[in-house]
Structure formats: C-alpha cells, structure tokens
Amino acid sequence: MIRQVCINCGEEHEADEIVYFCRRCGDLLEIEYDYEELAERLERSDWRSLPLSVWRYRDFLPIRDLSKVVSLNEGGTGLHLCSRLAKVIGLKRVYVKNEGENPTGSFKDRGMTVGVTKALELNMKTVICASTGNTSASLAAYAAKAGLRCIVLVPSGKIAYGKLVQALAYGAEIVQVRGNFDQALRTVIELSERHGEVYLLNSINPYRLEGQKSLAYEVCDQLGGRAPDRVVLPVGNAGNISALWKGFTEFYRLGLVDSLPRMVGVQAEGASPIAQAIKRGSDVVTPVENPETVATAIRIGAPVSWKKALRAIRDSDGTAETVTDEEILEAQSMLARCEGLFVEPASASSIAGLKKMVELGEIDRDETVVCVATGHGLKDPDVMRRVGKPLEADADVQSIERLLGLTRPSRIEAS
Ligand SMILES: *Cc1c(COP(=O)(O)O)cnc(C)c1O
Ligand SMILES: [Zn+2]
C-alpha cells in the first residue's frame, strides 16, 4: 500500500490522486509505504544482485508497473574516496558522491526517472517545472524519452548557459520569466492547478523525491552496508536533503544499516534562509527577498521544502552552515585540482561548508564524511574565468622548453 501523506496533519491521499498539497491543510505531502509489506517483498527480491542504479531499488519505489519505466541509466554514480582533499581539510576520510556522472549531469535525474514514469502511469501528456537550470535539463531529457510535451519556466538571464543549452537541445519549450525562481515556481504551481492535464514536477511532487532518496541507499551500499557519520550537501529548495534523510531512515528502519548520519545543509550566504533559521533555533524560515550567489542552482530565497529540511536536520542531530561565494569558488578549484572532480559552484559549496566546519572545530577528525557534489562543472562555463588562461608559444621544441623551464636531456647523466 502506497499513500501520499501530509507532513503536517497526517491526512492521507491515494497514490494516484493528482495533488501537490494536502487537501485539508495545504502542507507538503510525502510518500508512505507499508514497511512490513516492503520488508517481506525484499526477502523475495533479487535487488542485491542488480547493478548500482536508481532502479536497483525498485522495490523501495512507488512504481509497480515496471513496463512504464523511463530510464536513461541514472544513478550508480561514483563514491570517490578523496584522500588528498581530506588531507588538505584535515580529516581522515572524506568521500565525494559525484552526481555529475548522471545522464544530464546532476542528481535531478534520480527524481525525474521516477517522476516522469509516474506521469506516464497517470496518463499525463504534458510536464512542467520551474527551474534554476538542472531541473529543466533533466525534465526535458526524460520528457523527450517518454514522448511528453515539456514546459519550463526559468528566471530571465539568471540561468547557467550549459543548462539552458541542454534543455533547448532536448526540445523543451522554455519561457524566461521576468522575476526570480520563487516567482517562477509560484506560477507553475498555479498553472498546474488550473490545467489538470499539466503534471508538475518540481520537488513538491513527492514522487520525484522518492527517486532522489536512492542516493542515500547507494551511499550505504557503497560503504559496505554502513551509513556515514555525516552527509554534507548544498541546500536550495530543500527537497534533496529531505529525500536523502528519508532514504537513510528507511534503510535504518528495514535493518539494512545500523546507524544514521547527521545531515549538514550548506547554503550560500546570500541565499541562506534555512541556515539562518537553524542558527536562530527557529521553527520557521523567513524568506530572503533577493537571493544572490554565484551558485545559481541554490539561488533560492523561499525554499518550498523548508519544513521537511528543518525536520531532517533536527531529527538527525545535524546542522546548517553558510559559505561565501569566494569560499565556494575556492572549493570548486580545490576539488578539481586535488581530486580530478570538476563540479558546478553549488556542488562545491558542500566542500566549502565542510572545510569551514572543520576549521570551527565542529567535525571530528575521525568521522567518515560524505559530501554530495550535486552537478557537473561544465554546466556553468561562466565561472570558468577563475580557472586561468592557457599559455601560448610557437610550435617548436625550444620555445616550449623555454616557456615551461624544461631542461634539455643530458647524455652524460643518461649513461
Ligand atoms: C537542484 C540543485 C541543488 C539544490 O537541491 P534542492 O533539492 O533544491 O535543495 C543543489 N545543487 C545542484 C547542482 C542542483 O541542481
Ligand atoms: Zn494536512
């Protein structure tokens, strides 16, 4: 039995009801399972023999008709042990879960494979979202694969070039709206409520978050059936931190891990309503009017899943931290140069946040930490100004030797 349950009043909605907010109180919904039934299904299932991917966890997902699955081979991303980075930061074990390895280059693909499959199950012909970039690229790709019409609203002039190119290439109808992300989101919510045939796939859609929780399952399986001590990730609209926490708690509940990680949400200083609420010890989040940061994927002032995020942070005994744009760009460069992982600025904020917390003495040297690198570095070439310029020389050996200070091989030393 799968239900959509209100996180505030507990009102239950049927799995196939097209509804984005609780019909009784208007709060967010979350997918709930009969966990005893799920445990029994797992005993009969061969899930452990499937390759690491979102659909390895099909028994844990709210899709029963697997013939409808829309997949581009998402998930199964690397959990990279980053020894050189760990040394620089001053920890023993740091892993980076590199979500840039997904089909469209971000973790959004985990959510969209489930969300677009659900759209097909519900017989929808059009999907829609508001986006800071990666959501639109991902939805556009999965809609193309499924043969659905895809409409995307993006804030005018504020979206990274690579992401816009992706969404256009996949054939989405893109509307740049004069306003910020929060206004674009309000508009698509209203559009989907007025037009029942238009299916909304922002992260208020609980089916999307079910796909995203697979990231937590994968981390546990990649660590050999153990949860890390701490998970650090960027927070924008706050769906992903909620999804990951749900994933970890489900594995715990089913006896697949015997501990839970502490969740650390990192926000950019200019767009940090959740971190501010946590630091104040407040139960409510005050929106930021004009969010600003180089990390466009988390430039969000009114996070729609704030309540779920506060719950994930509090229940996990976690925390939230802010980082400056300067710290984000420095972390981006450090991760690329130390570990060969080139991630977009929002993703690097998790590394920057970890570094800051170690410096503040808030993380123990012995902890096993997983940072989530949410998206690929090539998506946002505008920040490339920071990487420096290539050198230039004539195409002859002597010029290159002189330029790079390469000394000429000596015959005497060689013999
Ligand atoms: C969407 C996104 C985020 C933020 O995730 P939320 O679920 O909105 O908190 C962070 N980084 C990247 C690269 C993203 O695409
Ligand atoms: Zn309710």
Coordinates of C-alpha atoms and ligand atoms in Angstrom, one line a residue:
M1 CA 0.0 0.0 0.0
I2 CA 1.4 3.4 -1.1
R3 CA -0.2 6.6 0.1
Q4 CA 0.6 10.3 -0.1
V5 CA 0.5 11.6 3.5
C6 CA 0.5 15.2 4.7
I7 CA 3.6 16.0 6.8
N8 CA 1.6 18.4 9.0
C9 CA -1.9 16.9 9.7
G10 CA -1.4 13.3 8.5
E11 CA -4.2 13.4 6.0
E12 CA -4.0 10.5 3.6
H13 CA -4.3 10.9 -0.2
E14 CA -4.5 8.0 -2.7
A15 CA -1.3 7.1 -4.6
D16 CA -2.9 8.0 -7.9
E17 CA -4.6 11.3 -6.8
I18 CA -3.1 14.2 -8.7
V19 CA -2.5 16.5 -5.8
Y20 CA 0.5 18.6 -4.8
F21 CA -0.5 19.9 -1.4
C22 CA -2.7 18.5 1.4
R23 CA -6.4 18.8 0.7
R24 CA -7.1 19.5 4.3
C25 CA -4.3 21.9 5.5
G26 CA -2.3 22.8 2.4
D27 CA 1.0 21.5 3.6
L28 CA 3.5 19.2 1.7
L29 CA 2.9 15.5 1.0
E30 CA 5.2 12.6 1.4
I31 CA 5.0 9.0 0.1
E32 CA 4.5 6.4 2.8
Y33 CA 4.7 2.6 2.4
D34 CA 3.6 -0.4 4.5
Y35 CA 7.1 -1.2 5.7
E36 CA 6.2 -4.7 6.8
E37 CA 4.9 -5.5 3.4
L38 CA 8.1 -3.9 2.0
A39 CA 10.3 -6.0 4.3
E40 CA 8.6 -9.1 3.0
R41 CA 8.9 -8.1 -0.6
L42 CA 12.7 -7.5 0.0
E43 CA 13.1 -11.1 1.2
R44 CA 11.8 -12.5 -2.0
S45 CA 13.6 -9.9 -4.2
D46 CA 16.9 -10.2 -6.0
W47 CA 17.6 -6.5 -5.6
R48 CA 21.1 -7.1 -4.2
S49 CA 22.2 -8.7 -7.4
L50 CA 21.2 -5.8 -9.6
P51 CA 23.8 -3.2 -10.6
L52 CA 24.1 0.1 -8.6
S53 CA 21.4 2.4 -10.0
V54 CA 18.1 4.1 -9.1
W55 CA 16.2 1.0 -10.3
R56 CA 18.2 -1.4 -8.3
Y57 CA 15.9 -0.1 -5.6
R58 CA 12.6 -0.6 -7.5
D59 CA 11.1 -2.5 -4.5
F60 CA 11.6 0.7 -2.5
L61 CA 10.0 2.9 -5.1
P62 CA 6.3 3.9 -5.7
I63 CA 6.1 2.4 -9.2
R64 CA 4.5 -1.0 -9.6
D65 CA 4.3 -1.3 -13.4
L66 CA 7.9 -1.6 -14.4
S67 CA 7.0 -1.7 -18.1
K68 CA 6.4 2.0 -17.9
V69 CA 9.8 3.0 -16.5
V70 CA 11.5 5.9 -18.3
S71 CA 15.2 5.4 -17.8
L72 CA 18.4 6.9 -19.2
N73 CA 20.6 4.8 -16.8
E74 CA 20.6 7.2 -13.9
G75 CA 22.3 6.7 -10.5
G76 CA 25.2 4.3 -9.9
T77 CA 27.5 7.4 -9.5
G78 CA 30.9 7.1 -8.0
L79 CA 31.6 7.5 -4.3
H80 CA 35.1 8.8 -4.5
L81 CA 37.5 8.4 -1.6
C82 CA 39.2 11.8 -1.6
S83 CA 42.5 11.3 0.3
R84 CA 44.3 14.4 -1.0
L85 CA 41.3 16.6 -0.3
A86 CA 40.9 15.0 3.2
K87 CA 44.5 15.8 4.0
V88 CA 44.1 19.5 3.0
I89 CA 41.0 19.8 5.0
G90 CA 42.3 17.9 8.0
L91 CA 40.1 14.8 8.1
K92 CA 40.8 11.1 7.9
R93 CA 38.1 10.0 5.5
V94 CA 36.2 12.2 3.0
Y95 CA 34.1 10.8 0.2
V96 CA 32.5 12.7 -2.6
K97 CA 29.4 11.3 -4.2
N98 CA 29.8 12.7 -7.7
E99 CA 26.3 13.3 -9.1
G100 CA 27.7 14.9 -12.2
E101 CA 28.0 11.4 -13.5
N102 CA 24.3 11.2 -14.1
P103 CA 22.8 11.3 -17.7
T104 CA 22.2 15.0 -17.7
G105 CA 24.9 15.8 -15.2
S106 CA 23.0 16.3 -11.9
F107 CA 21.2 14.4 -9.2
K108 CA 17.9 15.7 -10.6
D109 CA 17.9 12.7 -12.9
R110 CA 17.2 10.3 -10.0
G111 CA 14.0 12.2 -9.3
M112 CA 12.9 12.6 -12.9
T113 CA 13.2 9.0 -13.8
V114 CA 10.6 8.2 -11.2
G115 CA 8.5 11.4 -11.6
V116 CA 8.2 11.1 -15.4
T117 CA 7.4 7.4 -15.1
K118 CA 4.6 8.4 -12.7
A119 CA 3.4 11.0 -15.3
L120 CA 3.0 8.1 -17.8
E121 CA 1.2 5.9 -15.2
L122 CA -1.2 8.8 -14.6
N123 CA -1.6 9.2 -18.4
M124 CA -0.4 12.8 -18.4
K125 CA 0.7 14.3 -21.8
T126 CA 2.5 17.4 -20.6
V127 CA 5.0 18.0 -17.8
I128 CA 6.1 21.4 -16.4
C129 CA 8.6 22.8 -13.9
A130 CA 10.2 26.0 -12.7
S131 CA 13.9 25.7 -12.6
T132 CA 17.3 27.3 -11.7
G133 CA 18.6 25.1 -14.5
N134 CA 19.3 21.5 -13.7
T135 CA 15.7 20.6 -13.1
S136 CA 14.8 21.9 -16.6
A137 CA 17.7 20.0 -18.3
S138 CA 16.7 16.8 -16.5
L139 CA 12.9 17.0 -17.0
A140 CA 13.5 17.9 -20.7
A141 CA 15.6 14.8 -21.3
Y142 CA 13.2 12.4 -19.6
A143 CA 10.1 14.0 -21.2
A144 CA 11.9 13.6 -24.6
K145 CA 12.5 9.9 -23.9
A146 CA 8.9 9.5 -22.8
G147 CA 7.4 11.4 -25.7
L148 CA 5.8 14.1 -23.5
R149 CA 5.4 17.8 -24.0
C150 CA 7.8 19.7 -21.7
I151 CA 7.3 23.3 -20.5
V152 CA 9.9 25.0 -18.4
L153 CA 9.9 28.4 -16.6
V154 CA 13.3 29.9 -15.8
P155 CA 14.2 33.2 -14.3
S156 CA 15.3 35.6 -17.1
G157 CA 19.0 35.9 -17.6
K158 CA 19.8 34.1 -14.4
I159 CA 20.4 30.5 -15.5
A160 CA 23.8 28.9 -16.3
Y161 CA 24.4 28.7 -20.0
G162 CA 25.2 25.0 -20.2
K163 CA 21.9 24.1 -18.5
L164 CA 19.8 26.3 -20.9
V165 CA 21.6 24.7 -23.9
Q166 CA 20.7 21.2 -22.6
A167 CA 17.0 22.0 -22.1
L168 CA 16.8 23.5 -25.5
A169 CA 18.6 20.6 -27.1
Y170 CA 16.2 18.1 -25.6
G171 CA 13.3 20.1 -27.1
A172 CA 11.7 21.7 -24.1
E173 CA 9.5 24.8 -24.5
I174 CA 11.4 27.3 -22.4
V175 CA 9.9 30.5 -21.1
Q176 CA 12.2 33.0 -19.5
V177 CA 10.1 34.9 -16.9
R178 CA 10.8 38.4 -15.7
G179 CA 11.3 37.5 -12.0
N180 CA 13.3 35.2 -9.8
F181 CA 13.0 31.4 -9.2
D182 CA 10.5 31.7 -6.4
Q183 CA 8.1 33.7 -8.6
A184 CA 8.5 31.2 -11.4
L185 CA 7.7 28.4 -9.0
R186 CA 4.5 30.1 -7.8
T187 CA 3.4 30.5 -11.4
V188 CA 3.9 26.8 -12.4
I189 CA 2.1 25.7 -9.3
E190 CA -0.9 27.8 -10.3
L191 CA -0.7 26.7 -13.9
S192 CA -0.8 23.0 -12.9
E193 CA -3.7 23.6 -10.6
R194 CA -5.7 25.3 -13.4
H195 CA -4.8 22.8 -16.0
G196 CA -5.3 19.2 -14.7
E197 CA -3.5 17.7 -17.7
V198 CA -0.3 19.5 -16.9
Y199 CA 1.8 17.5 -14.4
L200 CA 4.0 19.5 -12.1
L201 CA 7.5 18.0 -11.5
N202 CA 9.1 20.4 -9.1
S203 CA 10.3 18.9 -5.8
I204 CA 7.0 19.5 -4.1
N205 CA 6.0 16.4 -6.1
P206 CA 6.7 13.6 -3.6
Y207 CA 7.2 11.1 -6.4
R208 CA 10.3 13.0 -7.5
L209 CA 11.8 12.9 -4.0
E210 CA 11.3 9.1 -3.9
G211 CA 13.7 8.8 -6.8
Q212 CA 16.2 11.2 -5.1
K213 CA 16.3 9.1 -1.9
S214 CA 18.1 6.4 -3.9
L215 CA 21.3 8.5 -3.5
A216 CA 21.2 7.6 0.3
Y217 CA 20.7 3.9 -0.4
E218 CA 23.6 3.9 -2.8
V219 CA 26.0 5.6 -0.3
C220 CA 25.1 2.9 2.3
D221 CA 25.7 0.1 -0.2
Q222 CA 28.9 1.6 -1.5
L223 CA 30.2 1.8 2.1
G224 CA 29.5 -1.9 2.5
G225 CA 26.2 -1.7 4.3
R226 CA 27.0 1.2 6.6
A227 CA 25.8 4.7 6.9
P228 CA 28.4 7.5 7.0
D229 CA 28.8 9.6 10.2
R230 CA 27.9 12.8 8.3
V231 CA 26.5 13.8 5.0
V232 CA 27.2 17.4 3.7
L233 CA 25.1 18.8 0.8
P234 CA 24.1 22.1 -0.8
V235 CA 20.5 23.2 0.0
G236 CA 18.4 25.3 -2.3
N237 CA 14.7 24.4 -2.5
A238 CA 15.5 21.8 0.2
G239 CA 13.9 18.8 -1.5
N240 CA 17.1 16.8 -1.7
I241 CA 18.2 17.0 1.9
S242 CA 14.7 15.8 2.8
A243 CA 14.9 13.0 0.3
L244 CA 18.3 11.8 1.4
W245 CA 17.2 11.8 5.1
K246 CA 14.1 9.7 4.1
G247 CA 16.4 7.3 2.3
F248 CA 18.7 6.8 5.3
T249 CA 15.8 6.4 7.8
E250 CA 14.1 3.8 5.5
F251 CA 17.3 1.7 5.3
Y252 CA 17.7 2.0 9.1
R253 CA 14.1 1.0 9.7
L254 CA 14.5 -2.0 7.4
G255 CA 17.6 -3.1 9.2
L256 CA 19.9 -2.5 6.3
V257 CA 22.2 -0.1 8.2
D258 CA 22.6 0.1 12.0
S259 CA 23.2 3.9 12.4
L260 CA 22.1 7.2 10.8
P261 CA 24.2 10.1 9.6
R262 CA 24.0 13.7 10.8
M263 CA 22.7 15.8 7.9
V264 CA 24.5 19.1 7.2
G265 CA 22.9 21.6 4.8
V266 CA 25.1 24.2 3.2
Q267 CA 23.7 27.4 1.8
A268 CA 25.3 30.4 0.1
E269 CA 25.5 33.4 2.3
G270 CA 23.3 35.5 0.0
A271 CA 20.6 32.8 -0.1
S272 CA 20.5 31.2 3.3
P273 CA 17.1 31.3 4.9
I274 CA 17.3 27.7 6.2
A275 CA 20.8 28.1 7.7
Q276 CA 19.7 31.3 9.4
A277 CA 16.6 29.6 10.9
I278 CA 18.8 26.8 12.2
K279 CA 21.3 29.2 13.7
R280 CA 18.5 31.2 15.3
G281 CA 17.0 28.0 16.7
S282 CA 13.7 28.9 15.0
D283 CA 10.9 26.6 13.8
V284 CA 10.1 28.8 10.8
V285 CA 12.0 30.0 7.9
T286 CA 12.0 33.7 6.9
P287 CA 12.3 34.1 3.1
V288 CA 15.2 36.1 1.6
E289 CA 13.8 38.8 -0.7
N290 CA 16.5 39.0 -3.4
P291 CA 18.7 35.9 -3.1
E292 CA 22.2 36.4 -4.7
T293 CA 25.0 33.9 -5.2
V294 CA 27.4 32.7 -7.9
A295 CA 26.0 29.2 -7.1
T296 CA 22.9 29.6 -9.3
A297 CA 21.5 26.2 -8.5
I298 CA 20.9 27.2 -4.9
R299 CA 19.9 30.9 -5.5
I300 CA 16.5 30.4 -3.9
G301 CA 15.0 32.7 -1.2
A302 CA 11.8 30.8 -0.3
P303 CA 12.6 27.1 -0.1
V304 CA 9.4 25.2 -0.7
S305 CA 10.5 22.1 1.3
W306 CA 11.8 24.1 4.3
K307 CA 9.7 22.3 6.8
K308 CA 10.9 18.9 5.6
A309 CA 14.5 20.2 5.7
L310 CA 14.3 21.5 9.2
R311 CA 12.9 18.2 10.3
A312 CA 15.8 16.3 8.6
I313 CA 18.4 18.5 10.2
R314 CA 16.8 18.3 13.7
D315 CA 15.9 14.6 13.7
S316 CA 19.5 13.7 12.5
D317 CA 21.1 16.0 15.1
G318 CA 22.6 17.8 12.2
T319 CA 23.2 21.4 11.4
A320 CA 23.3 24.0 8.6
E321 CA 26.2 26.3 7.6
T322 CA 26.7 29.2 5.2
V323 CA 29.6 29.9 2.9
T324 CA 30.6 32.9 0.8
D325 CA 30.9 32.9 -3.0
E326 CA 34.7 33.3 -2.6
E327 CA 34.8 30.1 -0.4
I328 CA 32.6 28.3 -2.9
L329 CA 34.8 29.1 -5.9
E330 CA 38.0 28.2 -3.9
A331 CA 36.5 24.9 -3.0
Q332 CA 35.5 24.2 -6.6
S333 CA 39.1 24.8 -7.7
M334 CA 40.5 22.7 -4.9
L335 CA 38.3 19.7 -5.6
A336 CA 39.2 19.8 -9.3
R337 CA 42.9 20.1 -8.7
C338 CA 43.2 17.7 -5.8
E339 CA 40.8 15.0 -7.0
G340 CA 40.1 15.4 -10.7
L341 CA 36.4 16.2 -9.9
F342 CA 35.1 19.2 -11.7
V343 CA 31.7 20.2 -10.2
E344 CA 29.5 23.3 -10.5
P345 CA 29.6 26.0 -7.8
A346 CA 26.5 24.9 -5.9
S347 CA 28.1 21.4 -5.6
A348 CA 31.3 22.9 -4.3
S349 CA 29.5 24.6 -1.5
S350 CA 29.4 21.2 0.3
I351 CA 33.2 21.1 0.2
A352 CA 33.4 24.7 1.3
G353 CA 31.0 24.1 4.2
L354 CA 32.9 21.0 5.3
K355 CA 36.2 22.9 5.3
K356 CA 34.6 25.7 7.3
M357 CA 33.1 23.4 9.9
V358 CA 36.4 21.6 10.4
E359 CA 38.1 25.0 10.9
L360 CA 35.5 25.8 13.5
G361 CA 36.2 22.5 15.3
E362 CA 32.7 21.2 14.7
I363 CA 33.6 18.0 13.0
D364 CA 35.8 15.2 14.5
R365 CA 38.9 14.2 12.6
D366 CA 37.8 10.5 12.7
E367 CA 34.4 10.9 11.2
T368 CA 33.5 9.4 7.9
V369 CA 32.1 12.2 5.8
V370 CA 30.3 12.1 2.5
C371 CA 30.0 15.3 0.5
V372 CA 27.4 15.3 -2.2
A373 CA 28.6 17.0 -5.4
T374 CA 25.3 17.7 -7.0
G375 CA 26.1 18.7 -10.6
H376 CA 28.8 18.8 -13.3
G377 CA 31.2 21.7 -13.6
L378 CA 30.7 22.1 -17.4
K379 CA 27.2 23.2 -16.9
D380 CA 28.3 26.7 -15.8
P381 CA 31.1 27.8 -18.0
D382 CA 30.7 31.4 -16.9
V383 CA 32.6 30.8 -13.8
M384 CA 35.5 29.5 -15.9
R385 CA 37.1 32.9 -15.8
R386 CA 38.5 31.7 -12.5
V387 CA 40.5 28.7 -13.9
G388 CA 43.1 30.9 -15.6
K389 CA 44.3 31.3 -19.2
P390 CA 46.3 28.9 -21.3
L391 CA 49.9 29.8 -22.1
E392 CA 50.9 30.5 -25.7
A393 CA 54.1 29.7 -27.7
D394 CA 55.4 28.9 -31.2
A395 CA 55.1 25.3 -32.2
D396 CA 58.7 24.3 -31.8
V397 CA 60.5 22.3 -29.1
Q398 CA 62.9 25.1 -28.0
S399 CA 60.0 27.6 -27.4
I400 CA 58.1 25.1 -25.3
E401 CA 61.2 24.2 -23.3
R402 CA 62.0 27.8 -22.6
L403 CA 58.4 28.6 -21.6
L404 CA 58.0 25.7 -19.2
G405 CA 61.5 25.7 -17.9
L406 CA 62.2 22.1 -19.1
T407 CA 65.9 21.5 -19.1
R408 CA 67.3 19.6 -22.0
P409 CA 68.1 15.9 -21.5
S410 CA 71.8 15.4 -20.9
R411 CA 73.6 12.4 -22.5
I412 CA 76.2 12.1 -19.7
E413 CA 73.5 11.7 -16.9
A414 CA 71.7 9.1 -19.0
S415 CA 74.6 6.7 -19.4
Ligands
LIG1 C1 18.8 21.4 -7.5 C2 20.2 21.5 -7.1 C3 20.6 21.8 -5.8 C4 19.6 22.1 -4.7 O1 18.8 21.0 -4.4 P1 17.4 21.3 -3.6 O2 16.7 20.0 -3.6 O3 16.7 22.3 -4.3 O4 17.8 21.7 -2.2 C5 22.0 21.9 -5.5 N1 22.9 21.7 -6.4 C6 22.6 21.4 -7.7 C7 23.7 21.3 -8.7 C8 21.3 21.4 -8.1 O5 21.0 21.2 -9.4
ZN2 ZN -2.5 18.4 6.0

